[in-house]
């Protein structure tokens, strides 16, 4: 058993309490490799922003669970070496799909886990989430549950259509499971294609304009559970400059579309205190790598294309922290 406390990590309890009070959200950035982790930590350390490092089941399989854990441990030391005296870094399992996976992460240094029972019948979701909470809380590990289904296709997360969270269920779910935060569905979705062109309108330049999120559902949830930490998954904005660059340099991402930053700014000021972003980092990385590959065909040193990709991701993370989520200087 490795306790996250020995690794210098923190759980989400205090982070979320402060975020709700302060009207901002904590960024939850997924990582799969060293360059993403370096960029996340550099951005968070320089901005003194609390940060959640998210690891999916797919990321664990890709990078190796042991290596990822030691990378997160290294991240705390790296943050300190950058002058961040008291790093507020949480290591979180994203979309845990079984009790066994959650337990394994808790036993190996994670400070927070998500158990995603959102695809299960309600009572099964309650029972599974409760079981994970009972185990996690013995070790002061926080647990995120989910109610409502997000649309979108990812390696480990897929659904053809969404179902908004039913606000009538949230009190019962939070009380019976004892979860520490709740992911809800209000129209966000995973990946770079969050809406079909048919669901959107087009602006004067022909760009897709997505339909608004269901803030009425968020309001109803907050009314039922005042002050309870709410989480938004699928919150990449799919910056069109990255999509354009990828397409310009040989990629093919037609009609990729995300959540407008303005809507995320609004959500961050509410009880939404964790906002999940993965796809935007993938786009930043892909755009930078494609550009080097296309414009400097003689390069074959990975540092020459992964370096610019890392710089671009750091810029992206800082932008999210400073201009969207409002978490800069909240972990001094
Ligand atoms: O919500 C899912 C995250 O974007 C992780 O995706 O399962 O492809 O690692 P992944
Ligand atoms: P995006 O695909 O919008 O980045 O969402 C990531 C996410 O929700 C991770 O759990
Ligand atoms: Zn997610």
mmCIF file of C-alpha atoms and ligand atoms in Angstrom:
data_model
loop_
_atom_site.group_PDB
_atom_site.id
_atom_site.type_symbol
_atom_site.label_atom_id
_atom_site.label_comp_id
_atom_site.label_asym_id
_atom_site.label_seq_id
_atom_site.Cartn_x
_atom_site.Cartn_y
_atom_site.Cartn_z
ATOM 1 C CA UNK A 1 0.000 0.000 0.000
ATOM 2 C CA UNK A 2 1.404 3.404 -1.010
ATOM 3 C CA UNK A 3 -0.360 6.398 0.492
ATOM 4 C CA UNK A 4 -0.682 9.452 -1.717
ATOM 5 C CA UNK A 5 0.203 11.526 1.329
ATOM 6 C CA UNK A 6 3.716 10.079 1.299
ATOM 7 C CA UNK A 7 4.029 11.194 -2.308
ATOM 8 C CA UNK A 8 3.121 14.813 -1.519
ATOM 9 C CA UNK A 9 -0.218 14.627 -3.353
ATOM 10 C CA UNK A 10 -3.537 15.961 -2.043
ATOM 11 C CA UNK A 11 -7.126 14.778 -2.407
ATOM 12 C CA UNK A 12 -9.831 17.038 -3.834
ATOM 13 C CA UNK A 13 -11.741 17.912 -0.648
ATOM 14 C CA UNK A 14 -10.098 21.211 0.228
ATOM 15 C CA UNK A 15 -9.463 22.101 -3.427
ATOM 16 C CA UNK A 16 -13.176 21.890 -4.181
ATOM 17 C CA UNK A 17 -14.332 23.670 -1.033
ATOM 18 C CA UNK A 18 -12.070 26.605 -1.912
ATOM 19 C CA UNK A 19 -13.095 26.570 -5.573
ATOM 20 C CA UNK A 20 -16.802 26.743 -4.791
ATOM 21 C CA UNK A 21 -16.267 29.561 -2.318
ATOM 22 C CA UNK A 22 -13.955 31.417 -4.690
ATOM 23 C CA UNK A 23 -16.065 31.046 -7.841
ATOM 24 C CA UNK A 24 -13.485 29.232 -9.970
ATOM 25 C CA UNK A 25 -12.866 25.665 -11.159
ATOM 26 C CA UNK A 26 -9.851 23.381 -10.756
ATOM 27 C CA UNK A 27 -8.445 22.126 -14.068
ATOM 28 C CA UNK A 28 -8.386 18.360 -14.540
ATOM 29 C CA UNK A 29 -5.935 17.623 -17.342
ATOM 30 C CA UNK A 30 -5.415 14.089 -18.672
ATOM 31 C CA UNK A 31 -1.907 12.863 -19.280
ATOM 32 C CA UNK A 32 -0.417 9.847 -21.042
ATOM 33 C CA UNK A 33 3.216 10.816 -21.493
ATOM 34 C CA UNK A 34 6.104 12.868 -20.165
ATOM 35 C CA UNK A 35 5.634 15.916 -22.374
ATOM 36 C CA UNK A 36 2.000 16.361 -21.315
ATOM 37 C CA UNK A 37 2.944 16.009 -17.666
ATOM 38 C CA UNK A 38 5.829 18.461 -17.946
ATOM 39 C CA UNK A 39 3.575 21.029 -19.623
ATOM 40 C CA UNK A 40 0.793 20.612 -17.046
ATOM 41 C CA UNK A 41 3.148 20.970 -14.084
ATOM 42 C CA UNK A 42 5.036 23.921 -15.552
ATOM 43 C CA UNK A 43 1.780 25.766 -16.255
ATOM 44 C CA UNK A 44 0.282 24.981 -12.839
ATOM 45 C CA UNK A 45 3.501 25.793 -10.960
ATOM 46 C CA UNK A 46 4.099 29.090 -12.732
ATOM 47 C CA UNK A 47 0.457 30.069 -12.253
ATOM 48 C CA UNK A 48 0.228 28.651 -8.704
ATOM 49 C CA UNK A 49 -2.950 26.866 -9.736
ATOM 50 C CA UNK A 50 -4.290 23.753 -8.014
ATOM 51 C CA UNK A 51 -4.319 20.968 -10.579
ATOM 52 C CA UNK A 52 -5.754 17.490 -11.039
ATOM 53 C CA UNK A 53 -3.631 15.042 -13.021
ATOM 54 C CA UNK A 54 -6.045 12.631 -14.639
ATOM 55 C CA UNK A 55 -5.148 9.115 -15.661
ATOM 56 C CA UNK A 56 -7.638 7.035 -17.623
ATOM 57 C CA UNK A 57 -7.675 3.260 -17.864
ATOM 58 C CA UNK A 58 -6.404 3.704 -21.422
ATOM 59 C CA UNK A 59 -3.546 5.909 -20.188
ATOM 60 C CA UNK A 60 -2.532 3.279 -17.625
ATOM 61 C CA UNK A 61 -2.538 0.617 -20.304
ATOM 62 C CA UNK A 62 -0.574 2.834 -22.684
ATOM 63 C CA UNK A 63 2.083 4.157 -20.348
ATOM 64 C CA UNK A 64 2.225 1.411 -17.701
ATOM 65 C CA UNK A 65 0.589 1.890 -14.285
ATOM 66 C CA UNK A 66 3.854 1.788 -12.329
ATOM 67 C CA UNK A 67 5.585 4.289 -14.549
ATOM 68 C CA UNK A 68 2.618 6.666 -14.458
ATOM 69 C CA UNK A 69 2.493 6.603 -10.690
ATOM 70 C CA UNK A 70 6.166 7.410 -10.348
ATOM 71 C CA UNK A 71 5.750 10.164 -12.921
ATOM 72 C CA UNK A 72 3.060 11.731 -10.727
ATOM 73 C CA UNK A 73 5.360 11.426 -7.714
ATOM 74 C CA UNK A 74 8.098 13.060 -9.767
ATOM 75 C CA UNK A 75 5.662 15.784 -10.741
ATOM 76 C CA UNK A 76 5.414 16.955 -7.135
ATOM 77 C CA UNK A 77 9.198 17.217 -6.875
ATOM 78 C CA UNK A 78 9.390 18.926 -10.265
ATOM 79 C CA UNK A 79 6.787 21.460 -9.125
ATOM 80 C CA UNK A 80 8.823 22.214 -6.011
ATOM 81 C CA UNK A 81 11.972 22.646 -8.086
ATOM 82 C CA UNK A 82 10.109 25.281 -10.076
ATOM 83 C CA UNK A 83 9.671 27.292 -6.883
ATOM 84 C CA UNK A 84 6.140 26.140 -5.989
ATOM 85 C CA UNK A 85 6.656 25.579 -2.280
ATOM 86 C CA UNK A 86 3.339 23.870 -1.514
ATOM 87 C CA UNK A 87 2.126 22.190 -4.709
ATOM 88 C CA UNK A 88 -1.577 21.356 -4.737
ATOM 89 C CA UNK A 89 -1.525 18.357 -7.053
ATOM 90 C CA UNK A 90 -4.112 15.591 -7.082
ATOM 91 C CA UNK A 91 -3.636 12.257 -8.884
ATOM 92 C CA UNK A 92 -7.053 11.114 -10.073
ATOM 93 C CA UNK A 93 -8.349 8.019 -11.853
ATOM 94 C CA UNK A 94 -10.552 9.153 -14.731
ATOM 95 C CA UNK A 95 -13.587 7.007 -15.628
ATOM 96 C CA UNK A 96 -12.806 4.061 -13.386
ATOM 97 C CA UNK A 97 -15.073 1.281 -14.575
ATOM 98 C CA UNK A 98 -14.783 -1.251 -11.739
ATOM 99 C CA UNK A 99 -14.276 -1.529 -7.988
ATOM 100 C CA UNK A 100 -11.062 -3.499 -8.625
ATOM 101 C CA UNK A 101 -9.523 -0.762 -10.794
ATOM 102 C CA UNK A 102 -10.393 1.932 -8.251
ATOM 103 C CA UNK A 103 -8.960 -0.165 -5.418
ATOM 104 C CA UNK A 104 -5.761 -0.796 -7.346
ATOM 105 C CA UNK A 105 -5.289 2.944 -7.911
ATOM 106 C CA UNK A 106 -6.049 3.759 -4.261
ATOM 107 C CA UNK A 107 -3.549 1.097 -3.160
ATOM 108 C CA UNK A 108 -0.885 2.598 -5.404
ATOM 109 C CA UNK A 109 -0.878 6.281 -4.548
ATOM 110 C CA UNK A 110 -3.918 7.889 -6.197
ATOM 111 C CA UNK A 111 -5.500 10.606 -4.073
ATOM 112 C CA UNK A 112 -8.837 10.577 -5.875
ATOM 113 C CA UNK A 113 -10.803 8.199 -8.087
ATOM 114 C CA UNK A 114 -13.813 8.401 -10.333
ATOM 115 C CA UNK A 115 -16.152 5.452 -10.440
ATOM 116 C CA UNK A 116 -18.186 5.844 -13.593
ATOM 117 C CA UNK A 117 -21.380 3.872 -13.169
ATOM 118 C CA UNK A 118 -23.315 6.258 -15.367
ATOM 119 C CA UNK A 119 -24.096 3.574 -17.940
ATOM 120 C CA UNK A 120 -25.542 1.223 -15.312
ATOM 121 C CA UNK A 121 -29.128 1.071 -14.097
ATOM 122 C CA UNK A 122 -29.562 3.601 -11.254
ATOM 123 C CA UNK A 123 -29.533 1.151 -8.332
ATOM 124 C CA UNK A 124 -26.408 -0.601 -9.676
ATOM 125 C CA UNK A 125 -24.660 2.761 -10.049
ATOM 126 C CA UNK A 126 -25.555 3.582 -6.427
ATOM 127 C CA UNK A 127 -24.306 0.215 -5.134
ATOM 128 C CA UNK A 128 -21.008 0.321 -7.067
ATOM 129 C CA UNK A 129 -20.270 3.936 -6.159
ATOM 130 C CA UNK A 130 -21.051 3.268 -2.481
ATOM 131 C CA UNK A 131 -18.692 0.283 -2.448
ATOM 132 C CA UNK A 132 -15.840 2.369 -3.891
ATOM 133 C CA UNK A 133 -16.543 5.229 -1.452
ATOM 134 C CA UNK A 134 -16.453 2.855 1.527
ATOM 135 C CA UNK A 135 -13.022 1.591 0.510
ATOM 136 C CA UNK A 136 -11.603 4.974 -0.549
ATOM 137 C CA UNK A 137 -12.649 6.900 2.534
ATOM 138 C CA UNK A 138 -10.694 4.558 4.804
ATOM 139 C CA UNK A 139 -7.606 6.104 3.228
ATOM 140 C CA UNK A 140 -8.923 9.663 2.869
ATOM 141 C CA UNK A 141 -9.152 9.256 -0.910
ATOM 142 C CA UNK A 142 -11.965 11.271 -2.506
ATOM 143 C CA UNK A 143 -14.473 9.785 -4.955
ATOM 144 C CA UNK A 144 -16.265 11.248 -7.964
ATOM 145 C CA UNK A 145 -19.497 9.608 -9.092
ATOM 146 C CA UNK A 146 -21.503 10.256 -12.236
ATOM 147 C CA UNK A 147 -25.186 10.591 -12.987
ATOM 148 C CA UNK A 148 -26.416 11.102 -16.531
ATOM 149 C CA UNK A 149 -24.751 9.928 -19.737
ATOM 150 C CA UNK A 150 -22.417 11.954 -21.946
ATOM 151 C CA UNK A 151 -22.384 11.408 -25.673
ATOM 152 C CA UNK A 152 -19.116 10.910 -27.548
ATOM 153 C CA UNK A 153 -16.604 8.336 -28.540
ATOM 154 C CA UNK A 154 -13.288 7.797 -26.755
ATOM 155 C CA UNK A 155 -11.135 4.711 -26.339
ATOM 156 C CA UNK A 156 -12.701 3.771 -23.036
ATOM 157 C CA UNK A 157 -15.720 6.046 -22.929
ATOM 158 C CA UNK A 158 -18.342 5.672 -25.570
ATOM 159 C CA UNK A 159 -22.002 6.309 -25.998
ATOM 160 C CA UNK A 160 -24.071 7.181 -29.037
ATOM 161 C CA UNK A 161 -26.330 9.615 -27.291
ATOM 162 C CA UNK A 162 -26.557 11.573 -24.056
ATOM 163 C CA UNK A 163 -29.095 11.711 -21.279
ATOM 164 C CA UNK A 164 -29.079 14.811 -19.104
ATOM 165 C CA UNK A 165 -28.728 14.247 -15.377
ATOM 166 C CA UNK A 166 -32.105 14.002 -13.660
ATOM 167 C CA UNK A 167 -31.984 16.597 -10.837
ATOM 168 C CA UNK A 168 -34.602 14.530 -8.971
ATOM 169 C CA UNK A 169 -31.992 11.784 -8.432
ATOM 170 C CA UNK A 170 -29.028 13.772 -7.135
ATOM 171 C CA UNK A 171 -29.929 14.053 -3.436
ATOM 172 C CA UNK A 172 -30.630 10.335 -3.164
ATOM 173 C CA UNK A 173 -27.433 9.491 -5.083
ATOM 174 C CA UNK A 174 -25.135 11.778 -3.094
ATOM 175 C CA UNK A 175 -26.638 10.739 0.254
ATOM 176 C CA UNK A 176 -26.666 7.012 -0.316
ATOM 177 C CA UNK A 177 -23.262 6.747 -1.983
ATOM 178 C CA UNK A 178 -21.380 9.305 0.139
ATOM 179 C CA UNK A 179 -19.468 10.434 -2.959
ATOM 180 C CA UNK A 180 -17.420 13.636 -2.657
ATOM 181 C CA UNK A 181 -18.273 15.123 -6.045
ATOM 182 C CA UNK A 182 -20.710 14.461 -8.839
ATOM 183 C CA UNK A 183 -20.146 14.543 -12.600
ATOM 184 C CA UNK A 184 -23.291 15.593 -14.409
ATOM 185 C CA UNK A 185 -24.468 15.637 -17.991
ATOM 186 C CA UNK A 186 -25.670 19.005 -19.303
ATOM 187 C CA UNK A 187 -24.747 18.674 -22.982
ATOM 188 C CA UNK A 188 -20.946 18.398 -22.956
ATOM 189 C CA UNK A 189 -19.412 15.302 -24.523
ATOM 190 C CA UNK A 190 -16.053 13.622 -25.026
ATOM 191 C CA UNK A 191 -13.772 14.078 -27.999
ATOM 192 C CA UNK A 192 -13.382 16.662 -30.783
ATOM 193 C CA UNK A 193 -16.848 16.225 -32.297
ATOM 194 C CA UNK A 194 -19.181 17.342 -29.564
ATOM 195 C CA UNK A 195 -22.065 18.262 -31.819
ATOM 196 C CA UNK A 196 -23.101 17.231 -35.306
ATOM 197 C CA UNK A 197 -23.325 20.009 -37.912
ATOM 198 C CA UNK A 198 -27.103 19.429 -37.855
ATOM 199 C CA UNK A 199 -27.234 20.366 -34.156
ATOM 200 C CA UNK A 200 -25.369 23.629 -34.844
ATOM 201 C CA UNK A 201 -25.966 26.860 -36.695
ATOM 202 C CA UNK A 202 -23.275 28.630 -38.754
ATOM 203 C CA UNK A 203 -21.879 32.136 -38.274
ATOM 204 C CA UNK A 204 -21.058 34.648 -41.039
ATOM 205 C CA UNK A 205 -17.679 32.956 -41.729
ATOM 206 C CA UNK A 206 -19.340 29.585 -42.063
ATOM 207 C CA UNK A 207 -18.034 28.330 -38.714
ATOM 208 C CA UNK A 208 -20.234 25.986 -36.695
ATOM 209 C CA UNK A 209 -21.924 27.539 -33.656
ATOM 210 C CA UNK A 210 -22.933 24.894 -31.097
ATOM 211 C CA UNK A 211 -26.217 24.815 -29.191
ATOM 212 C CA UNK A 212 -26.011 26.091 -25.591
ATOM 213 C CA UNK A 213 -25.416 23.835 -22.609
ATOM 214 C CA UNK A 214 -28.400 22.993 -20.398
ATOM 215 C CA UNK A 215 -27.660 25.473 -17.605
ATOM 216 C CA UNK A 216 -31.210 24.916 -16.352
ATOM 217 C CA UNK A 217 -30.200 21.340 -15.428
ATOM 218 C CA UNK A 218 -27.091 22.630 -13.616
ATOM 219 C CA UNK A 219 -29.194 25.204 -11.750
ATOM 220 C CA UNK A 220 -31.688 22.538 -10.700
ATOM 221 C CA UNK A 221 -28.866 20.271 -9.463
ATOM 222 C CA UNK A 222 -27.348 23.136 -7.455
ATOM 223 C CA UNK A 223 -30.718 23.894 -5.926
ATOM 224 C CA UNK A 224 -31.082 20.283 -4.770
ATOM 225 C CA UNK A 225 -27.481 20.017 -3.513
ATOM 226 C CA UNK A 226 -26.374 23.481 -2.434
ATOM 227 C CA UNK A 227 -22.586 23.762 -2.194
ATOM 228 C CA UNK A 228 -21.945 20.219 -3.449
ATOM 229 C CA UNK A 229 -18.952 19.922 -5.826
ATOM 230 C CA UNK A 230 -20.065 19.414 -9.419
ATOM 231 C CA UNK A 231 -17.815 18.132 -12.228
ATOM 232 C CA UNK A 232 -18.003 18.739 -15.964
ATOM 233 C CA UNK A 233 -16.520 16.147 -18.281
ATOM 234 C CA UNK A 234 -16.102 16.647 -22.011
ATOM 235 C CA UNK A 235 -15.145 20.300 -21.630
ATOM 236 C CA UNK A 236 -12.613 20.836 -24.387
ATOM 237 C CA UNK A 237 -13.279 23.844 -26.569
ATOM 238 C CA UNK A 238 -11.630 22.378 -29.684
ATOM 239 C CA UNK A 239 -9.740 25.585 -30.625
ATOM 240 C CA UNK A 240 -10.341 26.204 -34.295
ATOM 241 C CA UNK A 241 -6.763 27.456 -34.827
ATOM 242 C CA UNK A 242 -5.500 23.966 -33.949
ATOM 243 C CA UNK A 243 -8.110 22.301 -36.126
ATOM 244 C CA UNK A 244 -7.134 24.586 -39.023
ATOM 245 C CA UNK A 245 -3.427 23.940 -38.516
ATOM 246 C CA UNK A 246 -3.954 20.177 -38.366
ATOM 247 C CA UNK A 247 -6.008 20.294 -41.550
ATOM 248 C CA UNK A 248 -3.491 22.599 -43.256
ATOM 249 C CA UNK A 249 -0.642 20.180 -42.577
ATOM 250 C CA UNK A 250 -2.280 17.034 -43.861
ATOM 251 C CA UNK A 251 -4.765 16.169 -41.112
ATOM 252 C CA UNK A 252 -8.443 15.542 -41.547
ATOM 253 C CA UNK A 253 -10.741 16.874 -38.824
ATOM 254 C CA UNK A 254 -13.799 18.140 -40.652
ATOM 255 C CA UNK A 255 -16.378 19.993 -38.546
ATOM 256 C CA UNK A 256 -14.592 19.375 -35.240
ATOM 257 C CA UNK A 257 -16.369 21.443 -32.597
ATOM 258 C CA UNK A 258 -16.210 21.957 -28.833
ATOM 259 C CA UNK A 259 -17.718 23.852 -25.909
ATOM 260 C CA UNK A 260 -17.372 27.656 -26.192
ATOM 261 C CA UNK A 261 -15.051 29.026 -23.510
ATOM 262 C CA UNK A 262 -17.649 31.569 -22.496
ATOM 263 C CA UNK A 263 -19.907 28.762 -21.293
ATOM 264 C CA UNK A 264 -17.082 27.191 -19.303
ATOM 265 C CA UNK A 265 -16.301 30.561 -17.695
ATOM 266 C CA UNK A 266 -19.916 30.762 -16.602
ATOM 267 C CA UNK A 267 -19.896 27.190 -15.256
ATOM 268 C CA UNK A 268 -16.630 27.756 -13.358
ATOM 269 C CA UNK A 269 -18.230 30.571 -11.367
ATOM 270 C CA UNK A 270 -20.934 28.176 -10.104
ATOM 271 C CA UNK A 271 -20.690 24.955 -8.064
ATOM 272 C CA UNK A 272 -18.810 23.404 -10.989
ATOM 273 C CA UNK A 273 -15.393 23.069 -9.398
ATOM 274 C CA UNK A 274 -13.660 20.537 -11.678
ATOM 275 C CA UNK A 275 -13.496 20.896 -15.454
ATOM 276 C CA UNK A 276 -12.054 18.025 -17.505
ATOM 277 C CA UNK A 277 -9.913 18.790 -20.529
ATOM 278 C CA UNK A 278 -8.128 16.190 -22.637
ATOM 279 C CA UNK A 279 -8.956 16.649 -26.317
ATOM 280 C CA UNK A 280 -7.627 20.237 -26.486
ATOM 281 C CA UNK A 281 -4.229 19.036 -25.365
ATOM 282 C CA UNK A 282 -4.301 16.279 -27.966
ATOM 283 C CA UNK A 283 -5.138 18.865 -30.632
ATOM 284 C CA UNK A 284 -2.366 21.243 -29.498
ATOM 285 C CA UNK A 285 0.149 18.419 -29.610
ATOM 286 C CA UNK A 286 -0.987 17.101 -32.979
ATOM 287 C CA UNK A 287 -1.000 20.565 -34.576
ATOM 288 C CA UNK A 288 2.549 21.307 -33.382
ATOM 289 C CA UNK A 289 3.912 17.907 -34.431
ATOM 290 C CA UNK A 290 2.246 18.075 -37.852
ATOM 291 C CA UNK A 291 3.662 21.532 -38.471
ATOM 292 C CA UNK A 292 7.248 20.443 -37.775
ATOM 293 C CA UNK A 293 6.826 17.255 -39.806
ATOM 294 C CA UNK A 294 5.463 19.197 -42.775
ATOM 295 C CA UNK A 295 7.743 22.229 -42.681
ATOM 296 C CA UNK A 296 11.004 20.577 -41.581
ATOM 297 C CA UNK A 297 11.016 17.218 -43.342
ATOM 298 C CA UNK A 298 14.689 16.644 -42.540
ATOM 299 C CA UNK A 299 14.063 16.562 -38.761
ATOM 300 C CA UNK A 300 14.112 13.169 -37.107
ATOM 301 C CA UNK A 301 15.057 14.046 -33.526
ATOM 302 C CA UNK A 302 11.875 13.581 -31.428
ATOM 303 C CA UNK A 303 12.852 16.540 -29.262
ATOM 304 C CA UNK A 304 12.515 18.751 -32.330
ATOM 305 C CA UNK A 305 8.814 17.978 -32.677
ATOM 306 C CA UNK A 306 7.824 16.939 -29.142
ATOM 307 C CA UNK A 307 9.517 20.072 -27.751
ATOM 308 C CA UNK A 308 7.320 22.485 -29.748
ATOM 309 C CA UNK A 309 4.310 20.280 -28.886
ATOM 310 C CA UNK A 310 5.125 20.602 -25.194
ATOM 311 C CA UNK A 311 5.477 24.395 -25.509
ATOM 312 C CA UNK A 312 2.113 24.613 -27.239
ATOM 313 C CA UNK A 313 0.420 22.506 -24.557
ATOM 314 C CA UNK A 314 1.900 24.647 -21.810
ATOM 315 C CA UNK A 315 0.474 27.737 -23.530
ATOM 316 C CA UNK A 316 -2.906 26.018 -23.758
ATOM 317 C CA UNK A 317 -2.941 24.952 -20.079
ATOM 318 C CA UNK A 318 -2.015 28.462 -18.948
ATOM 319 C CA UNK A 319 -4.763 29.912 -21.076
ATOM 320 C CA UNK A 320 -7.307 27.561 -19.485
ATOM 321 C CA UNK A 321 -6.089 28.362 -15.971
ATOM 322 C CA UNK A 322 -5.880 32.128 -16.443
ATOM 323 C CA UNK A 323 -8.624 32.981 -18.889
ATOM 324 C CA UNK A 324 -11.245 30.243 -18.576
ATOM 325 C CA UNK A 325 -11.281 28.467 -15.202
ATOM 326 C CA UNK A 326 -9.925 31.323 -13.080
ATOM 327 C CA UNK A 327 -7.668 29.126 -10.927
ATOM 328 C CA UNK A 328 -4.464 31.224 -11.167
ATOM 329 C CA UNK A 329 -2.935 32.106 -7.783
ATOM 330 C CA UNK A 330 -5.407 29.896 -5.885
ATOM 331 C CA UNK A 331 -2.658 27.587 -4.578
ATOM 332 C CA UNK A 332 -0.017 30.012 -3.317
HETATM 333 O O1 LIG B 1 -12.837 11.063 -20.942
HETATM 334 C C1 LIG B 1 -11.922 10.397 -21.382
HETATM 335 C C2 LIG B 1 -10.573 10.953 -21.517
HETATM 336 O O2 LIG B 1 -10.496 11.867 -22.570
HETATM 337 C C3 LIG B 1 -9.557 9.861 -21.608
HETATM 338 O O3 LIG B 1 -9.596 9.263 -22.852
HETATM 339 O O4 LIG B 1 -9.768 6.820 -22.510
HETATM 340 O O5 LIG B 1 -8.773 7.787 -24.599
HETATM 341 O O6 LIG B 1 -7.541 7.906 -22.432
HETATM 342 P P1 LIG B 1 -8.879 7.844 -23.113
HETATM 343 P P1 LIG B 2 -12.665 16.262 -23.639
HETATM 344 O O1 LIG B 2 -12.689 15.152 -24.627
HETATM 345 O O2 LIG B 2 -13.706 17.298 -23.964
HETATM 346 O O3 LIG B 2 -11.324 16.873 -23.474
HETATM 347 O O4 LIG B 2 -13.094 15.651 -22.217
HETATM 348 C C1 LIG B 2 -12.154 15.016 -21.392
HETATM 349 C C2 LIG B 2 -12.780 14.310 -20.239
HETATM 350 O O5 LIG B 2 -13.934 14.469 -19.907
HETATM 351 C C3 LIG B 2 -11.917 13.410 -19.462
HETATM 352 O O6 LIG B 2 -12.633 12.688 -18.517
HETATM 353 ZN ZN1 LIG B 3 -14.660 12.249 -19.067
#
